[in-house]
Coordinates of C-alpha atoms in Angstrom, one line a residue:
Chain A
M1244 CA 0.0 0.0 0.0
S1245 CA 2.6 2.5 -1.0
V1246 CA -0.2 4.6 -2.4
R1247 CA -1.5 5.5 1.0
A1248 CA 1.8 7.1 2.1
V1249 CA 1.8 9.5 -0.8
P1250 CA -1.2 11.8 -0.1
R1251 CA 0.4 12.6 3.3
T1252 CA 3.5 14.1 1.8
G1253 CA 1.2 15.7 -0.8
A1254 CA -0.8 17.3 1.9
I1255 CA 2.3 18.7 3.6
A1256 CA 3.7 20.0 0.4
L1257 CA 0.5 21.6 -0.7
P1258 CA -1.4 22.6 2.4
R1259 CA -3.9 24.9 0.7
E1260 CA -4.7 23.2 -2.5
R1261 CA -5.2 19.5 -2.6
R1262 CA -4.1 19.0 -6.1
P1263 CA -3.7 15.2 -6.5
L1264 CA -0.2 14.0 -7.3
P1265 CA 0.2 11.7 -10.3
V1266 CA 0.9 8.7 -8.1
R1267 CA -2.1 9.4 -5.9
K1268 CA -4.2 9.9 -8.9
F1269 CA -3.1 6.6 -10.4
G1270 CA -3.9 4.9 -7.1
S1271 CA -7.4 6.4 -7.2
Y1272 CA -8.0 5.1 -10.7
V1273 CA -6.8 1.6 -9.8
L1274 CA -9.0 1.5 -6.8
L1275 CA -12.0 2.9 -8.7
A1276 CA -11.5 0.4 -11.5
V1277 CA -11.2 -2.6 -9.2
V1278 CA -14.3 -1.6 -7.1
S1279 CA -16.4 -0.8 -10.2
I1280 CA -15.6 -4.1 -11.8
L1281 CA -16.5 -5.8 -8.5
V1282 CA -19.9 -4.0 -8.3
A1283 CA -20.7 -4.7 -11.9
F1284 CA -19.2 -8.2 -11.7
P1285 CA -22.5 -10.2 -11.6
L1286 CA -23.7 -8.3 -14.7
L1287 CA -20.4 -8.8 -16.5
L1288 CA -20.4 -12.4 -15.6
A1289 CA -23.9 -12.8 -17.1
L1290 CA -22.6 -11.3 -20.3
S1291 CA -19.7 -13.6 -20.4
Y1292 CA -21.8 -16.7 -19.7
S1293 CA -24.2 -15.8 -22.4
F1294 CA -21.4 -16.5 -24.9
M1295 CA -20.4 -19.9 -23.4
S1296 CA -21.7 -23.3 -24.3
E1297 CA -23.5 -25.3 -21.6
S1298 CA -20.6 -27.8 -21.4
E1299 CA -18.1 -25.0 -20.9
I1300 CA -20.2 -23.6 -18.1
A1301 CA -20.2 -27.0 -16.4
T1302 CA -16.4 -27.3 -16.3
F1303 CA -14.4 -26.9 -13.1
P1304 CA -13.1 -24.5 -11.9
P1305 CA -16.0 -22.3 -13.0
P1306 CA -14.9 -20.3 -16.0
V1307 CA -14.9 -16.5 -16.1
L1308 CA -14.3 -15.7 -19.8
P1309 CA -15.6 -17.8 -22.7
M1310 CA -12.9 -19.9 -24.5
H1311 CA -14.9 -20.1 -27.7
P1312 CA -17.4 -17.2 -27.6
S1313 CA -20.5 -17.8 -29.7
L1314 CA -23.9 -16.4 -30.2
D1315 CA -25.6 -19.8 -29.9
N1316 CA -27.4 -19.1 -26.7
Y1317 CA -29.0 -16.0 -28.2
Q1318 CA -30.3 -18.0 -31.1
K1319 CA -31.5 -20.8 -28.7
V1320 CA -33.3 -18.4 -26.4
L1321 CA -35.2 -17.0 -29.4
G1322 CA -36.4 -20.5 -30.1
A1323 CA -37.1 -21.4 -26.5
I1324 CA -39.3 -18.5 -25.5
P1325 CA -41.1 -15.8 -27.6
I1326 CA -38.7 -13.2 -26.1
V1327 CA -39.3 -10.7 -28.9
R1328 CA -42.9 -10.7 -28.1
Y1329 CA -42.1 -10.3 -24.4
L1330 CA -40.0 -7.3 -25.2
L1331 CA -42.8 -5.9 -27.4
N1332 CA -45.3 -6.4 -24.6
S1333 CA -43.0 -4.7 -22.1
F1334 CA -42.4 -1.8 -24.4
I1335 CA -46.1 -1.3 -25.1
V1336 CA -47.1 -1.4 -21.4
S1337 CA -44.2 0.8 -20.2
T1338 CA -44.8 3.4 -22.9
A1339 CA -48.5 3.4 -22.2
V1340 CA -47.8 3.9 -18.5
V1341 CA -45.3 6.7 -19.3
I1342 CA -47.8 8.6 -21.5
G1343 CA -50.6 8.1 -18.9
Q1344 CA -48.4 9.3 -16.1
L1345 CA -47.2 12.4 -18.0
I1346 CA -50.8 13.4 -18.8
T1347 CA -52.3 12.8 -15.4
A1348 CA -49.3 14.2 -13.5
S1349 CA -48.9 17.4 -15.5
L1350 CA -52.6 18.1 -15.3
A1351 CA -52.6 17.5 -11.5
A1352 CA -49.3 19.4 -10.9
Y1353 CA -50.7 22.3 -12.9
A1354 CA -53.7 22.5 -10.6
F1355 CA -51.4 22.3 -7.6
S1356 CA -49.1 25.0 -8.8
F1357 CA -51.0 27.6 -10.9
L1358 CA -54.7 27.2 -10.1
V1359 CA -56.1 28.6 -6.8
F1360 CA -59.1 26.9 -5.3
R1361 CA -60.4 25.9 -1.9
G1362 CA -59.4 22.5 -0.8
R1363 CA -56.2 22.4 -2.8
Q1364 CA -54.1 21.7 0.2
V1365 CA -56.3 18.8 1.3
L1366 CA -56.2 17.3 -2.2
F1367 CA -52.5 17.6 -2.4
F1368 CA -52.1 15.7 0.9
L1369 CA -54.5 13.1 -0.5
F1370 CA -52.1 12.6 -3.4
L1371 CA -49.1 12.4 -1.2
S1372 CA -50.8 9.9 1.1
T1373 CA -50.8 7.3 -1.8
L1374 CA -47.0 7.2 -1.2
M1375 CA -47.6 5.6 2.2
I1376 CA -49.7 2.8 0.7
P1377 CA -47.6 -0.2 -0.5
W1378 CA -49.0 -1.7 -3.7
E1379 CA -48.6 -5.2 -2.2
A1380 CA -51.1 -4.3 0.5
T1381 CA -53.8 -3.6 -2.1
I1382 CA -52.9 -6.3 -4.5
I1383 CA -55.7 -8.7 -3.6
P1384 CA -58.6 -6.3 -4.3
N1385 CA -56.7 -4.9 -7.4
Y1386 CA -56.4 -8.4 -8.7
M1387 CA -60.2 -8.9 -8.2
T1388 CA -60.9 -5.6 -9.9
I1389 CA -58.9 -6.6 -13.0
R1390 CA -60.5 -10.0 -13.1
T1391 CA -64.0 -8.5 -12.8
L1392 CA -63.2 -6.1 -15.6
G1393 CA -62.1 -9.0 -17.8
W1394 CA -58.6 -7.4 -18.0
L1395 CA -56.6 -10.5 -17.1
D1396 CA -54.0 -11.1 -19.9
T1397 CA -54.5 -7.6 -21.4
Y1398 CA -52.3 -4.6 -21.9
Q1399 CA -54.8 -2.3 -20.1
G1400 CA -54.7 -4.6 -17.0
L1401 CA -50.9 -4.3 -17.0
A1402 CA -50.8 -0.5 -17.6
V1403 CA -53.9 1.3 -16.4
P1404 CA -53.5 0.8 -12.6
F1405 CA -50.1 2.6 -12.8
M1406 CA -51.1 5.6 -14.9
A1407 CA -51.1 8.1 -12.0
T1408 CA -48.1 8.9 -9.9
A1409 CA -47.9 10.9 -6.7
F1410 CA -44.1 11.1 -6.9
G1411 CA -44.2 12.4 -10.5
T1412 CA -46.9 14.9 -9.6
F1413 CA -44.8 16.2 -6.8
L1414 CA -41.7 16.5 -9.0
L1415 CA -43.6 18.3 -11.7
R1416 CA -45.2 20.6 -9.2
Q1417 CA -41.8 21.6 -8.0
A1418 CA -40.7 22.3 -11.6
F1419 CA -43.9 24.2 -12.5
M1420 CA -43.4 26.5 -9.4
Q1421 CA -40.1 27.6 -10.9
I1422 CA -41.9 29.2 -13.8
P1423 CA -42.2 32.9 -13.3
R1424 CA -45.7 34.1 -12.3
E1425 CA -45.3 37.0 -14.7
L1426 CA -45.7 34.7 -17.6
W1427 CA -49.0 33.5 -16.1
D1428 CA -50.2 37.1 -15.6
A1429 CA -49.1 38.1 -19.1
A1430 CA -50.9 35.2 -20.6
R1431 CA -54.1 36.0 -18.7
I1432 CA -54.0 39.6 -20.0
D1433 CA -53.5 38.3 -23.5
G1434 CA -56.7 36.3 -23.0
S1435 CA -55.0 32.9 -23.1
T1436 CA -57.1 30.1 -21.7
T1437 CA -55.9 28.1 -18.6
F1438 CA -55.4 25.0 -20.7
R1439 CA -53.5 26.8 -23.5
F1440 CA -51.1 28.2 -21.0
L1441 CA -50.3 24.7 -19.7
R1442 CA -49.8 23.4 -23.2
E1443 CA -47.9 26.2 -24.8
V1444 CA -45.9 27.6 -21.9
V1445 CA -45.7 25.3 -18.9
I1446 CA -45.1 22.0 -20.7
P1447 CA -42.3 23.3 -22.9
L1448 CA -40.5 24.9 -20.0
A1449 CA -40.7 21.9 -17.8
R1450 CA -39.3 19.4 -20.3
P1451 CA -36.4 18.2 -18.0
A1452 CA -38.7 17.4 -15.2
L1453 CA -41.1 15.6 -17.6
G1454 CA -38.0 13.6 -18.8
T1455 CA -37.3 12.5 -15.3
V1456 CA -40.9 11.4 -14.7
A1457 CA -40.8 9.5 -18.1
I1458 CA -37.6 7.7 -17.4
Y1459 CA -38.6 6.8 -13.9
G1460 CA -42.0 5.5 -15.0
F1461 CA -40.6 3.5 -17.8
L1462 CA -37.9 1.8 -15.7
S1463 CA -40.2 0.9 -12.9
T1464 CA -42.9 -0.5 -15.2
Y1465 CA -40.5 -2.4 -17.4
N1466 CA -38.9 -4.0 -14.3
Q1467 CA -42.2 -5.0 -12.6
Y1468 CA -42.5 -8.7 -11.7
F1469 CA -45.2 -9.4 -9.1
W1470 CA -48.2 -7.7 -10.9
P1471 CA -47.6 -9.1 -14.4
L1472 CA -46.9 -12.5 -12.8
L1473 CA -50.4 -12.4 -11.2
I1474 CA -52.5 -11.1 -14.0
T1475 CA -51.0 -12.8 -17.1
N1476 CA -51.3 -16.5 -17.8
E1477 CA -51.2 -16.6 -21.6
T1478 CA -47.6 -17.0 -22.8
L1479 CA -48.0 -14.3 -25.4
M1480 CA -49.2 -11.7 -22.9
R1481 CA -46.2 -12.1 -20.5
T1482 CA -43.8 -9.3 -20.0
T1483 CA -40.0 -9.7 -20.2
Q1484 CA -39.4 -10.1 -16.5
V1485 CA -42.0 -12.9 -16.1
G1486 CA -41.0 -14.4 -19.4
I1487 CA -37.3 -14.9 -18.7
A1488 CA -38.1 -16.0 -15.1
Q1489 CA -40.0 -18.9 -16.5
L1490 CA -36.7 -20.3 -17.7
R1491 CA -35.7 -20.8 -14.1
F1492 CA -38.6 -23.2 -13.5
E1493 CA -37.8 -25.5 -16.4
E1494 CA -36.8 -29.1 -15.8
S1495 CA -33.2 -28.7 -16.8
L1496 CA -31.7 -25.3 -16.3
R1497 CA -29.7 -24.2 -19.3
W1498 CA -27.6 -21.4 -17.8
G1499 CA -26.1 -20.1 -21.0
L1500 CA -29.5 -19.7 -22.4
V1501 CA -30.9 -18.0 -19.2
M1502 CA -28.0 -15.5 -19.2
A1503 CA -28.5 -14.7 -22.9
G1504 CA -32.2 -14.0 -22.0
V1505 CA -31.1 -11.9 -19.0
I1506 CA -28.8 -9.8 -21.2
M1507 CA -31.5 -9.2 -23.8
V1508 CA -33.9 -8.1 -21.2
A1509 CA -31.4 -5.9 -19.3
V1510 CA -30.0 -4.1 -22.4
P1511 CA -32.9 -1.7 -22.9
T1512 CA -32.9 -0.5 -19.2
L1513 CA -29.1 -0.2 -19.2
A1514 CA -29.2 1.9 -22.4
L1515 CA -31.8 4.1 -20.7
L1516 CA -29.5 4.4 -17.7
V1517 CA -26.6 5.6 -19.8
L1518 CA -28.8 8.0 -21.9
G1519 CA -31.0 9.3 -19.1
Q1520 CA -28.6 9.2 -16.1
R1521 CA -29.0 13.0 -15.4
Q1522 CA -32.7 12.8 -15.3
L1523 CA -32.7 9.7 -13.2
I1524 CA -30.3 11.1 -10.7
R1525 CA -32.4 14.3 -10.4
G1526 CA -35.5 12.2 -9.6
L1527 CA -33.8 10.0 -7.0
T1528 CA -32.1 12.9 -5.2
A1529 CA -35.3 15.0 -5.3
G1530 CA -36.8 12.4 -3.1
A1531 CA -33.8 12.4 -0.7
V1532 CA -33.4 16.1 -0.4
K1533 CA -37.0 17.3 -0.4
G1534 CA -38.4 14.3 1.3
Chain B
M417 CA -66.2 30.5 5.3
R418 CA -69.1 30.4 3.0
W419 CA -68.7 29.1 -0.5
T420 CA -69.4 31.7 -3.1
A421 CA -70.2 30.9 -6.7
R422 CA -66.7 31.8 -7.6
D423 CA -65.2 29.4 -5.1
L424 CA -67.3 26.6 -6.5
R425 CA -66.3 27.5 -10.0
S426 CA -62.6 27.5 -9.3
L427 CA -62.9 24.3 -7.4
A428 CA -64.7 22.7 -10.3
V429 CA -61.8 23.8 -12.6
G430 CA -59.2 22.5 -10.2
L431 CA -61.0 19.2 -9.9
A432 CA -61.3 18.9 -13.6
Y433 CA -57.5 19.0 -13.8
L434 CA -57.1 16.6 -10.9
A435 CA -59.8 14.2 -12.1
P436 CA -57.7 11.8 -14.3
A437 CA -55.1 11.2 -11.6
L438 CA -57.7 11.2 -8.8
F439 CA -59.8 8.6 -10.7
I440 CA -56.8 6.2 -11.0
F441 CA -56.0 6.7 -7.3
V442 CA -59.5 6.1 -6.2
V443 CA -60.0 3.0 -8.2
F444 CA -56.6 1.4 -7.8
V445 CA -55.4 2.7 -4.4
F446 CA -58.0 4.1 -2.1
I447 CA -60.9 1.7 -2.7
P448 CA -58.6 -1.3 -2.8
L449 CA -57.1 -0.2 0.5
G450 CA -60.6 0.0 2.0
R451 CA -61.5 -3.4 0.5
T452 CA -58.3 -4.9 2.0
F453 CA -59.6 -3.9 5.5
Y454 CA -63.1 -5.1 4.6
L455 CA -61.9 -8.5 3.4
S456 CA -59.8 -9.0 6.4
F457 CA -63.0 -9.3 8.5
Y458 CA -64.6 -11.9 6.2
N459 CA -64.3 -15.4 4.9
T460 CA -64.2 -15.9 1.2
R461 CA -64.6 -18.7 -1.3
S462 CA -61.6 -19.7 -3.4
T463 CA -62.9 -17.4 -6.1
G464 CA -62.6 -14.4 -3.8
L465 CA -66.4 -14.2 -3.3
V466 CA -67.2 -13.0 0.3
T467 CA -69.2 -15.5 2.3
T468 CA -69.4 -15.0 6.0
F469 CA -68.5 -12.3 8.5
N470 CA -65.6 -13.4 10.6
G471 CA -65.0 -10.6 13.0
I472 CA -61.4 -10.3 14.1
D473 CA -60.8 -14.0 13.9
H474 CA -58.3 -13.6 11.1
Y475 CA -56.3 -11.3 13.3
I476 CA -56.4 -13.7 16.2
D477 CA -55.3 -16.5 13.8
L478 CA -52.4 -14.2 12.8
V479 CA -51.3 -13.6 16.3
T480 CA -51.4 -17.3 17.2
S481 CA -50.0 -18.6 13.9
Q482 CA -46.5 -20.0 14.2
T483 CA -46.0 -19.4 10.5
F484 CA -46.9 -15.8 10.7
R485 CA -44.6 -15.1 13.7
S486 CA -41.7 -16.9 12.0
G487 CA -42.6 -14.8 8.9
L488 CA -42.2 -11.6 10.8
V489 CA -38.9 -12.9 12.2
A490 CA -37.7 -13.7 8.6
T491 CA -38.8 -10.2 7.5
G492 CA -36.9 -8.6 10.4
L493 CA -33.8 -10.6 9.7
F494 CA -34.0 -9.8 6.0
A495 CA -34.1 -6.0 6.9
L496 CA -31.4 -6.4 9.5
Y497 CA -29.0 -8.1 7.1
T498 CA -29.8 -5.9 4.1
V499 CA -30.4 -2.3 5.2
P500 CA -27.4 -1.3 7.5
L501 CA -24.8 -3.2 5.4
G502 CA -26.3 -1.9 2.1
I503 CA -26.1 1.7 3.3
A504 CA -22.6 1.4 4.8
L505 CA -21.3 -0.1 1.6
G506 CA -23.1 2.6 -0.4
L507 CA -21.5 5.3 1.7
I508 CA -18.0 3.9 1.2
L509 CA -18.5 3.6 -2.5
A510 CA -20.1 7.1 -2.7
V511 CA -17.1 8.6 -0.9
L512 CA -14.8 6.8 -3.4
L513 CA -16.8 8.2 -6.3
N514 CA -16.9 11.7 -4.9
Q515 CA -13.5 12.7 -6.3
R516 CA -12.7 15.3 -9.0
L517 CA -11.1 13.1 -11.5
R518 CA -11.2 13.0 -15.3
G519 CA -13.5 10.2 -16.4
I520 CA -15.1 9.7 -13.0
S521 CA -18.5 9.5 -14.6
V522 CA -17.6 6.2 -16.2
F523 CA -17.0 4.7 -12.8
R524 CA -20.2 6.3 -11.4
T525 CA -22.3 4.8 -14.2
M526 CA -20.7 1.4 -13.7
M527 CA -21.4 1.4 -9.9
A528 CA -24.8 2.9 -10.3
S529 CA -25.7 0.3 -13.0
T530 CA -27.8 -1.8 -10.6
I531 CA -30.4 0.9 -10.6
A532 CA -31.4 -0.2 -14.1
I533 CA -31.3 -3.9 -13.2
S534 CA -34.6 -5.5 -12.4
A535 CA -35.1 -7.7 -9.4
A536 CA -35.8 -10.6 -11.8
V537 CA -32.6 -10.2 -13.8
G538 CA -30.5 -9.7 -10.6
S539 CA -32.1 -12.8 -9.0
L540 CA -31.4 -15.0 -12.0
I541 CA -27.7 -14.0 -12.0
W542 CA -27.3 -14.5 -8.3
L543 CA -29.1 -17.8 -8.6
L544 CA -26.2 -18.9 -10.8
L545 CA -23.6 -17.4 -8.4
F546 CA -25.1 -19.3 -5.5
N547 CA -25.2 -22.6 -7.4
P548 CA -23.1 -25.0 -5.3
S549 CA -21.4 -26.8 -8.2
L550 CA -21.4 -24.2 -11.0
G551 CA -21.4 -21.0 -9.1
L552 CA -18.3 -18.9 -8.7
L553 CA -19.1 -17.8 -5.2
N554 CA -18.2 -21.1 -3.5
Y555 CA -15.2 -21.6 -5.8
V556 CA -13.8 -18.2 -4.7
L557 CA -14.5 -19.1 -1.1
S558 CA -12.7 -22.5 -1.5
L559 CA -9.7 -20.6 -2.8
A560 CA -9.6 -18.8 0.5
G561 CA -9.9 -22.1 2.3
V562 CA -13.5 -21.7 3.2
R563 CA -16.0 -24.4 2.5
G564 CA -19.0 -22.5 1.0
P565 CA -22.5 -23.3 2.3
E566 CA -25.4 -24.6 0.3
W567 CA -26.7 -21.1 -0.1
L568 CA -30.3 -21.7 -0.9
I569 CA -30.8 -25.0 0.9
Q570 CA -29.7 -24.2 4.5
P571 CA -32.5 -22.2 6.2
T572 CA -30.3 -19.8 8.1
I573 CA -28.1 -19.2 5.0
A574 CA -31.0 -18.8 2.5
I575 CA -32.1 -15.5 4.1
I576 CA -28.6 -14.3 3.9
A577 CA -28.4 -15.2 0.2
V578 CA -31.6 -13.3 -0.4
S579 CA -30.2 -10.3 1.5
I580 CA -26.9 -10.3 -0.5
T581 CA -28.9 -10.2 -3.7
T582 CA -31.0 -7.4 -2.4
I583 CA -28.0 -5.4 -1.2
W584 CA -26.6 -5.6 -4.7
L585 CA -29.9 -4.6 -6.3
T586 CA -30.2 -1.5 -4.1
M587 CA -26.5 -0.5 -4.3
G588 CA -27.1 1.8 -7.3
T589 CA -29.8 3.8 -5.6
N590 CA -27.9 4.0 -2.3
I591 CA -24.8 5.2 -4.1
I592 CA -26.6 7.9 -6.1
V593 CA -28.5 9.3 -3.1
L594 CA -25.4 9.4 -0.9
L595 CA -23.2 10.9 -3.7
A596 CA -25.7 13.7 -4.0
G597 CA -25.6 14.1 -0.2
L598 CA -21.8 14.2 -0.3
Q599 CA -21.8 16.8 -3.1
G600 CA -24.0 19.0 -1.0
I601 CA -21.3 19.3 1.8
P602 CA -19.6 22.7 1.4
E603 CA -15.9 22.4 0.7
E604 CA -15.1 25.1 3.3
I605 CA -16.1 22.8 6.1
Y606 CA -13.4 20.3 5.1
E607 CA -10.9 23.2 4.6
A608 CA -11.6 24.4 8.1
A609 CA -11.3 20.9 9.6
R610 CA -8.0 20.4 7.7
L611 CA -6.7 23.6 9.2
D612 CA -7.6 22.3 12.6
G613 CA -5.5 19.3 11.9
A614 CA -8.3 16.8 11.2
R615 CA -7.3 13.8 9.0
G616 CA -8.9 11.0 7.1
A617 CA -10.8 8.8 9.5
R618 CA -11.7 11.6 11.9
M619 CA -12.8 13.8 9.0
F620 CA -15.1 10.9 7.9
T621 CA -16.7 10.3 11.2
R622 CA -16.9 13.9 12.4
I623 CA -17.9 15.7 9.2
T624 CA -18.9 13.4 6.4
V625 CA -21.2 11.1 8.3
P626 CA -23.1 13.9 10.2
M627 CA -23.4 16.0 7.1
V628 CA -25.0 13.2 5.0
S629 CA -27.2 12.0 7.9
P630 CA -30.3 13.3 6.2
S631 CA -29.5 11.0 3.2
L632 CA -28.6 8.2 5.5
F633 CA -31.9 8.5 7.3
F634 CA -33.8 8.8 4.0
L635 CA -32.2 5.5 2.8
L636 CA -32.8 3.8 6.1
V637 CA -36.5 4.3 5.7
V638 CA -36.7 3.8 1.9
D639 CA -34.6 0.6 2.0
T640 CA -36.5 -0.8 4.9
V641 CA -39.8 -0.2 3.0
A642 CA -38.3 -1.8 -0.1
V643 CA -37.3 -4.9 1.9
L644 CA -40.8 -5.1 3.4
Q645 CA -42.2 -5.1 -0.2
A646 CA -39.6 -7.4 -1.7
F647 CA -41.1 -10.3 -3.6
T648 CA -39.2 -11.1 -6.8
Q649 CA -35.9 -12.1 -5.1
I650 CA -37.7 -14.5 -2.9
H651 CA -39.9 -15.9 -5.6
L652 CA -36.9 -16.7 -7.9
L653 CA -34.3 -17.7 -5.3
T654 CA -36.1 -19.6 -2.6
R655 CA -39.9 -19.6 -3.1
G656 CA -40.2 -18.8 0.6
G657 CA -38.3 -21.9 1.6
P658 CA -36.5 -23.8 2.8
V659 CA -39.1 -24.7 5.5
D660 CA -40.5 -21.1 5.4
A661 CA -37.1 -19.6 6.3
T662 CA -37.6 -16.8 3.7
R663 CA -41.4 -16.6 3.9
T664 CA -41.5 -12.9 4.6
L665 CA -44.7 -10.9 5.1
V666 CA -45.2 -10.1 1.4
Y667 CA -44.4 -13.7 0.4
S668 CA -47.0 -15.0 2.9
I669 CA -49.6 -12.7 1.3
Y670 CA -48.8 -14.1 -2.1
L671 CA -48.9 -17.7 -0.9
D672 CA -52.0 -17.3 1.2
A673 CA -54.0 -15.4 -1.3
F674 CA -52.9 -16.8 -4.7
Q675 CA -51.8 -20.3 -3.8
N676 CA -54.1 -21.2 -0.9
F677 CA -56.9 -18.8 -1.9
Q678 CA -57.4 -17.6 1.7
F679 CA -58.2 -14.1 0.7
G680 CA -59.6 -13.0 4.0
F681 CA -56.6 -14.2 6.0
A682 CA -54.1 -12.8 3.4
S683 CA -56.0 -9.4 3.6
A684 CA -55.3 -9.4 7.4
E685 CA -51.6 -9.9 6.6
S686 CA -51.9 -7.1 4.0
V687 CA -53.2 -4.8 6.7
V688 CA -50.2 -5.5 8.9
L689 CA -47.9 -4.7 5.9
F690 CA -49.8 -1.5 5.4
V691 CA -49.5 -0.4 9.0
L692 CA -45.7 -1.2 9.1
V693 CA -45.1 0.9 5.9
L694 CA -47.3 3.7 7.2
I695 CA -45.4 3.9 10.5
L696 CA -42.1 4.0 8.7
T697 CA -43.2 6.8 6.2
L698 CA -44.8 8.8 9.0
I699 CA -41.5 8.7 10.9
Q700 CA -39.8 9.9 7.8
F701 CA -42.2 12.8 7.2
R702 CA -41.9 14.0 10.8
F703 CA -38.1 13.9 10.5
V704 CA -38.0 15.7 7.2
E705 CA -40.3 18.4 8.6
R706 CA -38.0 18.9 11.6
L707 CA -35.0 19.2 9.2
V708 CA -36.8 21.9 7.2
H709 CA -37.4 23.8 10.4
Y710 CA -33.8 23.7 11.3
Q711 CA -32.7 25.6 8.2

């Protein structure tokens, strides 16, 4: 651990500015790289296993990198389960939830930020109170509702219950309140209607917050397991998560195939993480800082 | 406080904007919550049809049920193994990531990657890692001279396996929340402490930890609530077994309602889950309120 001794001398030599010395910097990079790989290791291993044959996976000691990487498992998983259909289902449902949430949450957030009416406070607390109710505690009556509606094995059954979001409403309200009141007053004088102001001024100005709500809604819907497991029975109506999990309950577990499925299912959300990291972080930290 | 015609009109406009969200909440949150309470006092047929009033018998059954009590213990152990360790690890990694280095965002993305990973995907990967013959985990342990346990077969170990998986799954969120907390600490505080001769470990315990305590507390509540709601990991790793060792509250609700079709009894369990989450969130709201007043 020669690295540890260096920052001390560094601190003495440069008491004011903590400019990292090259050696210290190098040490930081090595440490960061090792830890990052450790944290991401299960995921990297899944990727690696998805390129291995079943016989290679069964060798001892357990392999880490494929000797003869091949795409066989991806081809096999396409034949074993209708994974393209699962992906399609998940995309349809998640997109529907995102659109629904954006509409209901912007309308509600608009009422909570720009409109003045009696009972607003009470209604806002009513919205927030839904955050205290775990979905799992209401899952039995919700299952019954969906069954009564004849919505088992349907997209609407998977999507409609999640089309409102208290967290998203809260986030959008915060964003809407940043919009200067003068714009509102000017619009009123110009004779703009309430709804037109929302559509033409508020929505365009709040685009980053809408992005956060959209990414959040997409990720959480796409990654759902319990609800789609309950309300879908038909193979063709399953979502990605339930679909790949079925592979686990097969007679003989084909690990290479399972890992190829896992990667195919995880790629869309990982891409979303890379593309929408800023929005995602904003959403998570809004919860932590503002409560 | 009389309602004028204008009051009513503005309320009507407001309600019109709230109506779509309110409709969803009423149909899929408020009414179902009420029905959960209602069902918990009734017997049902296996179809879910309400048959006879049962008073508080389901709750009495809960209190006397050995399975339910051991389920609460399993839930408690799950939280105990997962939450403190998950937060501590998250804090260490967040400190590591809170450096001004070129390319640091690559490491941040890598470590935060579990945010995007679903519980189903994570559980399937860990299922392989825990595999006694194929899994890497026991092989690595054997290199260190430790004989790895049968992770998912030994009752006392299975709950640990589920906890490890959960810690990994929540790692990304923990890191990002704590990193934001760390970045909110003014640099001057560290400068001042450094002038006073404070160094590494002392700086960490006396400045870093207290300054991120709001984030730590937030995660304590959020992660505990997440553990209370965890279903996927248990379904895919252990199915509540072996011998009910990982049959947590949520998993009991699933088994009793959707495998045994005891909707009334499962509703009573759901009420318990609701009350636990309610208490935790109320504590958090109180705490946040106090924090706001401090500023």
